[in-house]
Amino acid sequence: MNPIFLIGYMGSGKSTLGRALSSATGLQLIDLDHYIEARFRMSITDIFARHGEAEFRRLERAMLSEVSHFENVIVACGGGTPCHFDNMELMNSRGTTVMLDASVGRLFERLKVGRRKRPLIASLTDAELLSHITAALQSRLPFYSKAQHTFPADRLDDAEQIAESVQAFITRFITES
Ligand code: S3P
């Protein structure tokens, strides 16, 4: 099976759903941020701080290109992965792309507690975070909407919701492929 790429904004549940799908199906999860961190032995925060975003995007593209050749994997991308170079075209040509679609309200709630490891939002106040999410979604939508499929991602916040989402995802994208 060619890779399934999970894309979507920070906090849309790519890693959460990816982990649950991996344990339900036995497909290997590749979390692109973790893959980059392991390869360069540096946290995403340190890569941004020491080398800048442009260098991070270059590394991200190189690692995306590498993993896109793997078989039987789910790739949880970073929120910005689709928006640089021709990364969407690359993913669409190598596998199945699924955009996780979460509302601004859910993203805000999740990122309020999960912003520290994310350099682009780490220093924002709550009010700034909310307007940042709204603006970033607007500007990223043209890239995200190149995904072949959209999957609802508001309900990924407890074990029961995750289990239901996993079943729905498997039925739509894995059983039939
Ligand atoms: C980013 C999202 C992050 C990570 C980096 C940049 C973005 O991944 O790749 O901090 O530009 O949206 P997550 O979406 O997994 O948080």
mmCIF file of C-alpha atoms in Angstrom, residues 11-156:
data_model
loop_
_atom_site.group_PDB
_atom_site.id
_atom_site.type_symbol
_atom_site.label_atom_id
_atom_site.label_comp_id
_atom_site.label_asym_id
_atom_site.label_seq_id
_atom_site.Cartn_x
_atom_site.Cartn_y
_atom_site.Cartn_z
ATOM 1 C CA GLY A 11 -3.797 20.663 16.602
ATOM 2 C CA SER A 12 -6.011 19.035 13.980
ATOM 3 C CA GLY A 13 -5.143 15.608 15.405
ATOM 4 C CA LYS A 14 -2.692 14.246 12.837
ATOM 5 C CA SER A 15 -0.438 12.635 15.458
ATOM 6 C CA THR A 16 -3.325 11.506 17.693
ATOM 7 C CA LEU A 17 -5.251 9.878 14.857
ATOM 8 C CA GLY A 18 -2.052 8.564 13.270
ATOM 9 C CA ARG A 19 -1.002 6.785 16.484
ATOM 10 C CA ALA A 20 -4.444 5.249 16.961
ATOM 11 C CA LEU A 21 -4.625 4.149 13.319
ATOM 12 C CA SER A 22 -1.208 2.616 13.591
ATOM 13 C CA SER A 23 -2.130 0.482 16.593
ATOM 14 C CA ALA A 24 -5.462 -0.525 15.049
ATOM 15 C CA THR A 25 -4.044 -1.514 11.657
ATOM 16 C CA GLY A 26 -0.397 -2.434 12.239
ATOM 17 C CA LEU A 27 0.623 0.150 9.639
ATOM 18 C CA GLN A 28 3.732 2.026 10.760
ATOM 19 C CA LEU A 29 3.227 5.640 11.801
ATOM 20 C CA ILE A 30 5.811 8.133 10.666
ATOM 21 C CA ASP A 31 5.399 11.412 12.484
ATOM 22 C CA LEU A 32 7.314 13.746 10.200
ATOM 23 C CA ASP A 33 8.349 16.133 12.999
ATOM 24 C CA HIS A 34 9.746 13.204 15.040
ATOM 25 C CA TYR A 35 11.449 11.792 11.952
ATOM 26 C CA ILE A 36 13.179 15.127 11.368
ATOM 27 C CA GLU A 37 14.143 15.407 15.058
ATOM 28 C CA ALA A 38 15.595 11.886 15.086
ATOM 29 C CA ARG A 39 17.563 12.401 11.873
ATOM 30 C CA PHE A 40 19.072 15.731 12.880
ATOM 31 C CA ARG A 41 19.219 14.931 16.619
ATOM 32 C CA MET A 42 17.648 18.292 17.358
ATOM 33 C CA SER A 43 14.191 19.387 18.492
ATOM 34 C CA ILE A 44 11.936 21.290 16.074
ATOM 35 C CA THR A 45 12.219 24.256 18.456
ATOM 36 C CA ASP A 46 16.037 24.173 18.243
ATOM 37 C CA ILE A 47 16.029 23.780 14.450
ATOM 38 C CA PHE A 48 13.849 26.904 14.157
ATOM 39 C CA ALA A 49 15.935 28.816 16.713
ATOM 40 C CA ARG A 50 19.373 27.894 15.383
ATOM 41 C CA HIS A 51 18.797 27.542 11.661
ATOM 42 C CA GLY A 52 15.566 29.418 10.929
ATOM 43 C CA GLU A 53 12.283 28.425 9.343
ATOM 44 C CA ALA A 54 13.618 28.331 5.766
ATOM 45 C CA GLU A 55 16.173 25.672 6.708
ATOM 46 C CA PHE A 56 13.494 23.729 8.629
ATOM 47 C CA ARG A 57 11.309 23.718 5.502
ATOM 48 C CA ARG A 58 14.225 22.438 3.414
ATOM 49 C CA LEU A 59 14.834 19.565 5.857
ATOM 50 C CA GLU A 60 11.113 18.875 6.070
ATOM 51 C CA ARG A 61 10.885 18.596 2.278
ATOM 52 C CA ALA A 62 13.890 16.267 2.126
ATOM 53 C CA MET A 63 12.442 13.978 4.809
ATOM 54 C CA LEU A 64 8.981 14.053 3.202
ATOM 55 C CA SER A 65 10.480 13.015 -0.099
ATOM 56 C CA GLU A 66 12.311 10.142 1.636
ATOM 57 C CA VAL A 67 9.294 8.749 3.486
ATOM 58 C CA SER A 68 7.008 9.113 0.478
ATOM 59 C CA HIS A 69 8.770 6.057 -0.993
ATOM 60 C CA PHE A 70 7.910 3.846 1.990
ATOM 61 C CA GLU A 71 5.213 1.168 1.797
ATOM 62 C CA ASN A 72 2.463 0.512 4.361
ATOM 63 C CA VAL A 73 2.955 3.689 6.355
ATOM 64 C CA ILE A 74 0.820 6.485 7.678
ATOM 65 C CA VAL A 75 2.655 9.809 7.578
ATOM 66 C CA ALA A 76 1.510 12.468 10.046
ATOM 67 C CA CYS A 77 2.806 15.667 8.441
ATOM 68 C CA GLY A 78 3.580 18.965 10.161
ATOM 69 C CA GLY A 79 0.909 21.652 9.848
ATOM 70 C CA GLY A 80 3.030 23.634 7.401
ATOM 71 C CA THR A 81 4.256 20.721 5.291
ATOM 72 C CA PRO A 82 1.614 21.136 2.534
ATOM 73 C CA CYS A 83 2.354 24.855 2.157
ATOM 74 C CA HIS A 84 5.959 24.759 0.968
ATOM 75 C CA PHE A 85 7.610 23.758 -2.293
ATOM 76 C CA ASP A 86 5.430 21.381 -4.312
ATOM 77 C CA ASN A 87 4.884 19.166 -1.279
ATOM 78 C CA MET A 88 1.167 18.656 -1.965
ATOM 79 C CA GLU A 89 1.867 17.562 -5.533
ATOM 80 C CA LEU A 90 4.563 15.199 -4.254
ATOM 81 C CA MET A 91 2.203 13.614 -1.715
ATOM 82 C CA ASN A 92 -0.694 13.398 -4.159
ATOM 83 C CA SER A 93 1.529 11.641 -6.673
ATOM 84 C CA ARG A 94 2.926 9.110 -4.173
ATOM 85 C CA GLY A 95 -0.064 8.181 -2.035
ATOM 86 C CA THR A 96 -3.387 9.176 -0.500
ATOM 87 C CA THR A 97 -3.754 12.611 1.083
ATOM 88 C CA VAL A 98 -6.327 13.213 3.797
ATOM 89 C CA MET A 99 -6.938 16.627 5.331
ATOM 90 C CA LEU A 100 -8.084 16.572 8.946
ATOM 91 C CA ASP A 101 -10.730 19.222 9.221
ATOM 92 C CA ALA A 102 -11.163 20.701 12.709
ATOM 93 C CA SER A 103 -13.032 23.867 13.652
ATOM 94 C CA VAL A 104 -11.170 26.980 14.825
ATOM 95 C CA GLY A 105 -12.726 26.472 18.279
ATOM 96 C CA ARG A 106 -11.347 22.930 18.652
ATOM 97 C CA LEU A 107 -7.931 23.963 17.295
ATOM 98 C CA PHE A 108 -7.818 26.834 19.785
ATOM 99 C CA GLU A 109 -8.710 24.588 22.748
ATOM 100 C CA ARG A 110 -6.086 22.005 21.766
ATOM 101 C CA LEU A 111 -3.333 24.507 20.980
ATOM 102 C CA LYS A 112 -3.881 26.518 24.177
ATOM 103 C CA VAL A 113 -2.472 23.524 26.030
ATOM 104 C CA GLY A 114 -0.120 22.295 23.314
ATOM 105 C CA ARG A 115 1.638 25.403 22.069
ATOM 106 C CA ARG A 116 4.965 25.169 23.910
ATOM 107 C CA LYS A 117 6.630 22.730 21.507
ATOM 108 C CA ARG A 118 5.432 24.702 18.498
ATOM 109 C CA PRO A 119 7.780 27.591 17.728
ATOM 110 C CA LEU A 120 5.353 29.466 15.455
ATOM 111 C CA ILE A 121 2.819 29.915 18.284
ATOM 112 C CA ALA A 122 4.810 29.335 21.494
ATOM 113 C CA SER A 123 4.993 32.968 22.558
ATOM 114 C CA LEU A 124 1.448 34.065 21.657
ATOM 115 C CA THR A 125 -1.168 35.098 24.226
ATOM 116 C CA ASP A 126 -4.562 33.364 24.079
ATOM 117 C CA ALA A 127 -6.108 36.271 22.141
ATOM 118 C CA GLU A 128 -3.188 36.347 19.705
ATOM 119 C CA LEU A 129 -3.386 32.576 19.306
ATOM 120 C CA LEU A 130 -7.033 32.719 18.279
ATOM 121 C CA SER A 131 -6.455 35.373 15.618
ATOM 122 C CA HIS A 132 -3.282 33.618 14.465
ATOM 123 C CA ILE A 133 -5.197 30.354 13.912
ATOM 124 C CA THR A 134 -7.966 32.156 12.007
ATOM 125 C CA ALA A 135 -5.522 33.997 9.727
ATOM 126 C CA ALA A 136 -3.228 31.004 9.198
ATOM 127 C CA LEU A 137 -6.146 28.766 8.233
ATOM 128 C CA GLN A 138 -7.227 31.328 5.633
ATOM 129 C CA SER A 139 -3.809 31.519 4.049
ATOM 130 C CA ARG A 140 -3.188 27.768 4.215
ATOM 131 C CA LEU A 141 -6.546 26.660 2.881
ATOM 132 C CA PRO A 142 -5.484 26.862 -0.788
ATOM 133 C CA PHE A 143 -2.775 24.293 -0.011
ATOM 134 C CA TYR A 144 -4.815 22.083 2.309
ATOM 135 C CA SER A 145 -7.650 21.959 -0.193
ATOM 136 C CA LYS A 146 -5.384 20.162 -2.661
ATOM 137 C CA ALA A 147 -5.817 17.049 -0.489
ATOM 138 C CA GLN A 148 -7.673 14.220 -2.178
ATOM 139 C CA HIS A 149 -9.951 13.711 0.837
ATOM 140 C CA THR A 150 -11.242 15.543 3.903
ATOM 141 C CA PHE A 151 -11.917 13.825 7.221
ATOM 142 C CA PRO A 152 -13.764 15.393 10.184
ATOM 143 C CA ALA A 153 -11.423 15.919 13.124
ATOM 144 C CA ASP A 154 -13.386 17.735 15.814
ATOM 145 C CA ARG A 155 -14.034 14.514 17.716
ATOM 146 C CA LEU A 156 -10.592 13.262 18.737
#
